Each structure stands twice: as structure tokens, then as C-alpha cells.
PDB file of C-alpha atoms in Angstrom:
ATOM      1  CA  MET A   1     138.618 152.405 170.964  1.00 38.00           C
ATOM      2  CA  THR A   2     137.152 153.646 167.757  1.00 42.00           C
ATOM      3  CA  ASN A   3     137.981 157.043 166.396  1.00 42.00           C
ATOM      4  CA  SER A   4     135.445 159.776 165.895  1.00 41.00           C
ATOM      5  CA  PRO A   5     135.447 161.899 162.717  1.00 49.00           C
ATOM      6  CA  ARG A   6     137.705 164.464 164.400  1.00 52.00           C
ATOM      7  CA  GLY A   7     140.271 161.839 165.384  1.00 49.00           C
ATOM      8  CA  ILE A   8     139.333 161.903 169.069  1.00 51.00           C
ATOM      9  CA  PRO A   9     138.992 158.374 170.481  1.00 49.00           C
ATOM     10  CA  SER A  10     135.436 157.555 171.499  1.00 41.00           C
ATOM     11  CA  PRO A  11     134.378 154.542 173.533  1.00 47.00           C
ATOM     12  CA  PRO A  12     132.221 151.914 171.824  1.00 58.00           C
ATOM     13  CA  SER A  13     128.557 151.992 172.727  1.00 61.00           C
ATOM     14  CA  PRO A  14     127.628 149.648 175.555  1.00 67.00           C
ATOM     15  CA  SER A  15     126.243 146.297 174.488  1.00 73.00           C
ATOM     16  CA  TRP A  16     123.085 146.784 176.537  1.00 73.00           C
ATOM     17  CA  ILE A  17     121.889 149.679 174.360  1.00 84.00           C
ATOM     18  CA  PRO A  18     119.602 148.209 171.680  1.00 86.00           C
ATOM     19  CA  ALA A  19     121.026 148.365 168.179  1.00 84.00           C
ATOM     20  CA  PRO A  20     118.870 149.278 165.148  1.00 87.00           C
ATOM     21  CA  ARG A  21     118.386 145.589 164.388  1.00 87.00           C
ATOM     22  CA  ALA A  22     116.848 145.058 167.832  1.00 90.00           C
ATOM     23  CA  TRP A  23     114.534 148.060 167.386  1.00 92.00           C
ATOM     24  CA  ILE A  24     113.353 146.815 163.988  1.00 91.00           C
ATOM     25  CA  SER A  25     112.713 143.334 165.382  1.00 91.00           C
ATOM     26  CA  ALA A  26     110.833 144.802 168.358  1.00 93.00           C
ATOM     27  CA  VAL A  27     108.599 147.054 166.264  1.00 94.00           C
ATOM     28  CA  ALA A  28     107.887 144.265 163.770  1.00 93.00           C
ATOM     29  CA  LEU A  29     107.073 141.801 166.560  1.00 93.00           C
ATOM     30  CA  VAL A  30     104.761 144.147 168.450  1.00 93.00           C
ATOM     31  CA  LEU A  31     102.890 145.167 165.292  1.00 93.00           C
ATOM     32  CA  LEU A  32     102.630 141.546 164.132  1.00 93.00           C
ATOM     33  CA  MET A  33     101.325 140.438 167.525  1.00 92.00           C
ATOM     34  CA  LEU A  34      98.758 143.256 167.638  1.00 91.00           C
ATOM     35  CA  ALA A  35      97.477 142.228 164.215  1.00 91.00           C
ATOM     36  CA  TRP A  36      97.487 138.558 165.214  1.00 92.00           C
ATOM     37  CA  GLN A  37      95.594 139.296 168.463  1.00 88.00           C
ATOM     38  CA  HIS A  38      92.862 141.090 166.516  1.00 89.00           C
ATOM     39  CA  THR A  39      92.711 138.206 164.033  1.00 91.00           C
ATOM     40  CA  ILE A  40      92.470 135.614 166.812  1.00 89.00           C
ATOM     41  CA  ALA A  41      89.749 137.622 168.577  1.00 86.00           C
ATOM     42  CA  TYR A  42      87.759 137.832 165.342  1.00 88.00           C
ATOM     43  CA  LEU A  43      88.214 134.119 164.623  1.00 87.00           C
ATOM     44  CA  TRP A  44      87.318 133.263 168.219  1.00 82.00           C
ATOM     45  CA  VAL A  45      83.960 134.992 167.884  1.00 84.00           C
ATOM     46  CA  ILE A  46      83.196 133.304 164.573  1.00 85.00           C
ATOM     47  CA  ILE A  47      84.240 129.829 165.788  1.00 79.00           C
ATOM     48  CA  SER A  48      82.340 130.139 169.057  1.00 77.00           C
ATOM     49  CA  LEU A  49      79.181 131.256 167.254  1.00 79.00           C
ATOM     50  CA  LEU A  50      79.403 128.442 164.694  1.00 77.00           C
ATOM     51  CA  ILE A  51      80.172 125.726 167.230  1.00 73.00           C
ATOM     52  CA  ASN A  52      77.550 126.849 169.738  1.00 68.00           C
ATOM     53  CA  TRP A  53      75.021 127.061 166.944  1.00 62.00           C
ATOM     54  CA  TRP A  54      75.617 123.455 165.884  1.00 63.00           C
ATOM     55  CA  VAL A  55      76.317 121.696 169.134  1.00 69.00           C
ATOM     56  CA  HIS A  56      77.261 122.489 172.707  1.00 72.00           C
ATOM     57  CA  LEU A  57      80.844 121.297 173.311  1.00 72.00           C
ATOM     58  CA  PRO A  58      82.491 120.491 176.661  1.00 78.00           C
ATOM     59  CA  PRO A  59      84.752 123.010 178.407  1.00 78.00           C
ATOM     60  CA  LYS A  60      87.818 120.844 177.703  1.00 86.00           C
ATOM     61  CA  PHE A  61      87.460 121.607 174.011  1.00 80.00           C
ATOM     62  CA  TRP A  62      87.365 125.343 174.734  1.00 78.00           C
ATOM     63  CA  TYR A  63      90.398 124.963 176.983  1.00 86.00           C
ATOM     64  CA  LEU A  64      92.351 123.257 174.180  1.00 88.00           C
ATOM     65  CA  LEU A  65      91.198 125.888 171.710  1.00 82.00           C
ATOM     66  CA  SER A  66      92.331 128.713 174.005  1.00 85.00           C
ATOM     67  CA  LEU A  67      95.659 126.951 174.584  1.00 91.00           C
ATOM     68  CA  PHE A  68      96.199 126.718 170.837  1.00 90.00           C
ATOM     69  CA  ALA A  69      95.232 130.382 170.448  1.00 87.00           C
ATOM     70  CA  SER A  70      97.744 131.471 173.092  1.00 90.00           C
ATOM     71  CA  LEU A  71     100.556 129.390 171.532  1.00 92.00           C
ATOM     72  CA  SER A  72      99.703 130.241 167.928  1.00 92.00           C
ATOM     73  CA  PRO A  73     102.110 133.221 167.751  1.00 92.00           C
ATOM     74  CA  ILE A  74     104.976 130.713 167.859  1.00 94.00           C
ATOM     75  CA  PHE A  75     103.750 129.198 164.591  1.00 94.00           C
ATOM     76  CA  VAL A  76     103.043 132.587 163.029  1.00 93.00           C
ATOM     77  CA  VAL A  77     106.494 133.999 163.783  1.00 93.00           C
ATOM     78  CA  ALA A  78     108.274 130.766 162.790  1.00 93.00           C
ATOM     79  CA  PHE A  79     106.557 130.504 159.416  1.00 92.00           C
ATOM     80  CA  LEU A  80     106.889 134.236 158.743  1.00 92.00           C
ATOM     81  CA  HIS A  81     110.599 134.118 159.637  1.00 87.00           C
ATOM     82  CA  HIS A  82     111.135 131.140 157.327  1.00 87.00           C
ATOM     83  CA  TRP A  83     109.247 132.626 154.385  1.00 86.00           C
ATOM     84  CA  LEU A  84     110.832 136.070 154.729  1.00 86.00           C
ATOM     85  CA  HIS A  85     114.302 134.536 154.739  1.00 80.00           C
ATOM     86  CA  LYS A  86     113.452 132.449 151.677  1.00 82.00           C
ATOM     87  CA  LEU A  87     112.197 135.593 149.964  1.00 83.00           C
ATOM     88  CA  MET A  88     115.307 137.561 150.928  1.00 79.00           C
ATOM     89  CA  ASP A  89     117.591 134.699 149.821  1.00 74.00           C
ATOM     90  CA  ASN A  90     115.913 134.635 146.410  1.00 74.00           C
ATOM     91  CA  PHE A  91     115.817 138.369 145.726  1.00 76.00           C
ATOM     92  CA  PHE A  92     118.780 139.622 147.812  1.00 72.00           C
ATOM     93  CA  PRO A  93     121.348 136.772 147.973  1.00 69.00           C
ATOM     94  CA  GLU A  94     124.110 139.152 149.125  1.00 68.00           C
ATOM     95  CA  THR A  95     122.315 139.662 152.477  1.00 61.00           C
ATOM     96  CA  ARG A  96     122.565 135.970 153.370  1.00 63.00           C
ATOM     97  CA  LEU A  97     125.067 135.079 156.069  1.00 58.00           C
ATOM     98  CA  PRO A  98     127.618 132.485 154.936  1.00 57.00           C
ATOM     99  CA  GLU A  99     127.362 130.480 158.186  1.00 56.00           C
ATOM    100  CA  THR A 100     123.630 129.902 157.865  1.00 59.00           C
ATOM    101  CA  GLU A 101     122.143 127.107 155.853  1.00 62.00           C
ATOM    102  CA  THR A 102     118.961 127.417 153.879  1.00 66.00           C
ATOM    103  CA  VAL A 103     116.093 125.124 154.728  1.00 65.00           C
ATOM    104  CA  PRO A 104     114.347 123.819 151.614  1.00 71.00           C
ATOM    105  CA  GLY A 105     110.600 123.518 151.463  1.00 74.00           C
ATOM    106  CA  VAL A 106     107.716 125.272 153.108  1.00 76.00           C
ATOM    107  CA  PHE A 107     108.195 123.981 156.662  1.00 84.00           C
ATOM    108  CA  PRO A 108     110.474 126.082 158.952  1.00 87.00           C
ATOM    109  CA  GLY A 109     113.812 124.894 160.261  1.00 84.00           C
ATOM    110  CA  VAL A 110     115.238 124.971 163.765  1.00 87.00           C
ATOM    111  CA  MET A 111     116.290 128.641 163.658  1.00 87.00           C
ATOM    112  CA  SER A 112     112.832 129.734 162.525  1.00 88.00           C
ATOM    113  CA  TRP A 113     111.244 127.749 165.345  1.00 91.00           C
ATOM    114  CA  TRP A 114     113.703 129.370 167.763  1.00 91.00           C
ATOM    115  CA  GLN A 115     112.712 132.813 166.477  1.00 92.00           C
ATOM    116  CA  GLY A 116     109.044 131.861 166.893  1.00 93.00           C
ATOM    117  CA  LEU A 117     109.549 130.669 170.450  1.00 95.00           C
ATOM    118  CA  TYR A 118     111.719 133.634 171.367  1.00 95.00           C
ATOM    119  CA  GLY A 119     109.293 136.065 169.723  1.00 94.00           C
ATOM    120  CA  TRP A 120     106.429 134.561 171.726  1.00 95.00           C
ATOM    121  CA  LEU A 121     108.460 134.816 174.926  1.00 96.00           C
ATOM    122  CA  VAL A 122     109.428 138.421 174.172  1.00 95.00           C
ATOM    123  CA  ASN A 123     105.801 139.285 173.463  1.00 94.00           C
ATOM    124  CA  VAL A 124     104.559 137.720 176.704  1.00 94.00           C
ATOM    125  CA  LEU A 125     107.297 139.314 178.825  1.00 95.00           C
ATOM    126  CA  ALA A 126     106.986 142.731 177.193  1.00 95.00           C
ATOM    127  CA  THR A 127     103.200 142.735 177.559  1.00 91.00           C
ATOM    128  CA  THR A 128     103.328 141.607 181.184  1.00 91.00           C
ATOM    129  CA  ILE A 129     105.990 144.127 182.148  1.00 93.00           C
ATOM    130  CA  ALA A 130     104.296 146.960 180.226  1.00 90.00           C
ATOM    131  CA  TYR A 131     100.933 146.412 181.917  1.00 85.00           C
ATOM    132  CA  SER A 132     102.673 146.072 185.290  1.00 86.00           C
ATOM    133  CA  ILE A 133     104.451 149.396 184.791  1.00 87.00           C
ATOM    134  CA  ILE A 134     101.213 151.071 183.708  1.00 82.00           C
ATOM    135  CA  ALA A 135      99.455 149.561 186.746  1.00 78.00           C
ATOM    136  CA  LEU A 136     102.127 150.804 189.139  1.00 81.00           C
ATOM    137  CA  PHE A 137     101.948 154.372 187.910  1.00 78.00           C
ATOM    138  CA  SER A 138      98.204 154.426 187.357  1.00 71.00           C
ATOM    139  CA  PRO A 139      96.258 157.105 189.211  1.00 67.00           C
ATOM    140  CA  GLN A 140      93.382 154.676 189.643  1.00 60.00           C
ATOM    141  CA  THR A 141      92.511 153.757 193.210  1.00 55.00           C
ATOM    142  CA  GLU A 142      91.674 150.134 192.538  1.00 52.00           C
ATOM    143  CA  LEU A 143      94.083 147.784 190.845  1.00 55.00           C
ATOM    144  CA  PHE A 144      91.257 145.790 189.272  1.00 58.00           C
ATOM    145  CA  ASN A 145      90.174 148.779 187.182  1.00 60.00           C
ATOM    146  CA  ILE A 146      93.174 148.021 184.964  1.00 58.00           C
ATOM    147  CA  LEU A 147      91.374 144.937 183.676  1.00 58.00           C
ATOM    148  CA  SER A 148      88.711 147.217 182.214  1.00 60.00           C
ATOM    149  CA  TRP A 149      91.394 148.738 179.946  1.00 55.00           C
ATOM    150  CA  PHE A 150      91.221 145.623 177.798  1.00 53.00           C
ATOM    151  CA  THR A 151      87.579 146.309 176.945  1.00 54.00           C
ATOM    152  CA  GLN A 152      87.675 150.094 176.728  1.00 55.00           C
ATOM    153  CA  ARG A 153      89.024 151.885 173.695  1.00 51.00           C
ATOM    154  CA  THR A 154      91.309 154.361 175.448  1.00 51.00           C
ATOM    155  CA  VAL A 155      93.879 155.320 172.851  1.00 50.00           C
ATOM    156  CA  HIS A 156      96.418 156.987 175.139  1.00 54.00           C
ATOM    157  CA  LEU A 157      96.743 153.948 177.406  1.00 58.00           C
ATOM    158  CA  HIS A 158      97.165 151.581 174.472  1.00 75.00           C
ATOM    159  CA  THR A 159      99.750 153.881 172.915  1.00 82.00           C
ATOM    160  CA  ALA A 160     101.746 154.092 176.147  1.00 82.00           C
ATOM    161  CA  THR A 161     101.572 150.326 176.547  1.00 85.00           C
ATOM    162  CA  ILE A 162     102.732 149.738 172.973  1.00 90.00           C
ATOM    163  CA  ILE A 163     105.670 152.134 173.386  1.00 93.00           C
ATOM    164  CA  ILE A 164     106.721 150.392 176.608  1.00 93.00           C
ATOM    165  CA  GLN A 165     106.345 146.994 174.902  1.00 94.00           C
ATOM    166  CA  ILE A 166     108.592 148.102 172.032  1.00 95.00           C
ATOM    167  CA  ILE A 167     111.273 149.387 174.420  1.00 95.00           C
ATOM    168  CA  ILE A 168     111.244 146.169 176.459  1.00 96.00           C
ATOM    169  CA  ALA A 169     111.182 143.976 173.340  1.00 95.00           C
ATOM    170  CA  ALA A 170     114.146 145.881 171.868  1.00 95.00           C
ATOM    171  CA  GLY A 171     116.077 145.288 175.080  1.00 94.00           C
ATOM    172  CA  LEU A 172     115.271 141.583 175.016  1.00 94.00           C
ATOM    173  CA  TYR A 173     116.271 141.262 171.355  1.00 93.00           C
ATOM    174  CA  GLN A 174     119.535 143.085 172.102  1.00 93.00           C
ATOM    175  CA  PHE A 175     120.123 140.697 174.997  1.00 92.00           C
ATOM    176  CA  GLU A 176     119.628 137.717 172.673  1.00 91.00           C
ATOM    177  CA  TYR A 177     122.025 139.226 170.118  1.00 89.00           C
ATOM    178  CA  VAL A 178     124.741 139.822 172.739  1.00 89.00           C
ATOM    179  CA  VAL A 179     124.405 136.272 174.097  1.00 89.00           C
ATOM    180  CA  HIS A 180     124.503 134.896 170.548  1.00 86.00           C
ATOM    181  CA  GLN A 181     127.668 136.864 169.743  1.00 85.00           C
ATOM    182  CA  ARG A 182     129.369 135.695 172.943  1.00 88.00           C
ATOM    183  CA  LEU A 183     128.496 132.080 172.159  1.00 87.00           C
ATOM    184  CA  ILE A 184     129.961 132.461 168.667  1.00 84.00           C
ATOM    185  CA  ARG A 185     133.179 133.970 170.073  1.00 85.00           C
ATOM    186  CA  ALA A 186     133.450 131.192 172.646  1.00 86.00           C
ATOM    187  CA  ALA A 187     132.973 128.533 169.958  1.00 84.00           C
ATOM    188  CA  ARG A 188     135.714 130.016 167.786  1.00 83.00           C
ATOM    189  CA  ARG A 189     138.324 129.844 170.541  1.00 78.00           C
TER     190      ARG A 189
END
């Protein structure tokens, strides 16, 4: 038990409550994914106009292009994670953990790819759960009206969805941190 400022023992906070690190990761991920979704939507329009203007391509090409677009956040998060850590290692070397190794070059290492994959998974799960929660508590009579939210510019629904996404993402990042810490403790035994 840790002591409070008055000397009274206080229990440690439960491990399922997201720590500040989890909240920062969640907010950064959700904001990055919102920006990336707008960028992909803009690029999708430009590419589809250019390609349809030149030649009509088969649906398999569009399927592969949409598959790449849906998996592209993995690459974005992995490269951003790698470059931010290189930047932090150069300018703030005291923040570097001694157990981690630096990956030379521009291409991300295994841990950056893990962060990309986990960030993509967190984004997909948080988005799915957030829209499911909004759909469950929606006063709308038809469930299919929720699909029109993607095309309408209703600010209050998007804000509620983003807040729910951040809360769920923070919980998932805290879960990953707790599992990581338990694996480290088990390896040290």
C-alpha cells in the first residue's frame, strides 16, 4: 500500500483504470485516424476521377485499392511511431528506455509494426463499439438510419462517437500495457 500525503495508507489504483499514457495514446490515435480518413477520402475521389477519366478498370482493381485503403493505417501508425521515436531519441535521449534497441534507417522495426497493427485494431474495435453503442441508444425507429450519419454533418453525433472511441481506445491501450507489464514480470522470474 502506498501512503497518501497525510500518512494514511491508500490502495493503489486498479490496473483497469487507464493511465495518462493510455489516454494520450488514445487521443493521438483517434485524431490521427480522423485525419487519415479524411485524407483517404480525398485521395479516393481524386484517384477514381483520374482513373475513370483515362480508362475503365475492372472491379478487382477497386477491391484491391479499397483493401489497401482500409489497411493503410497500419503503415501510417508504424512509420509515425518509428519516426517519432527516432526524433525523441535524438533530441531527448534521457526518455529512451534502456531495454529497447534503436532501429537504424527509415524503415520501421518490429515494435513499430506492432504499434501499427495494434493501433489499427484499436481503431477498428473502438469505432465498431462506439457506433454500436450510439445505435443502441438512438431514438431513431429504424436501425438503418444510422448509416445516414456517415453522410450527414451532424456535429453532436460525431462528437459523442469520438468521445466514446477515445474512452474505448484508452481502455484497450491500458489493457495492452498491463499485459505487457505482466509478460515482463513473468520473463524476469
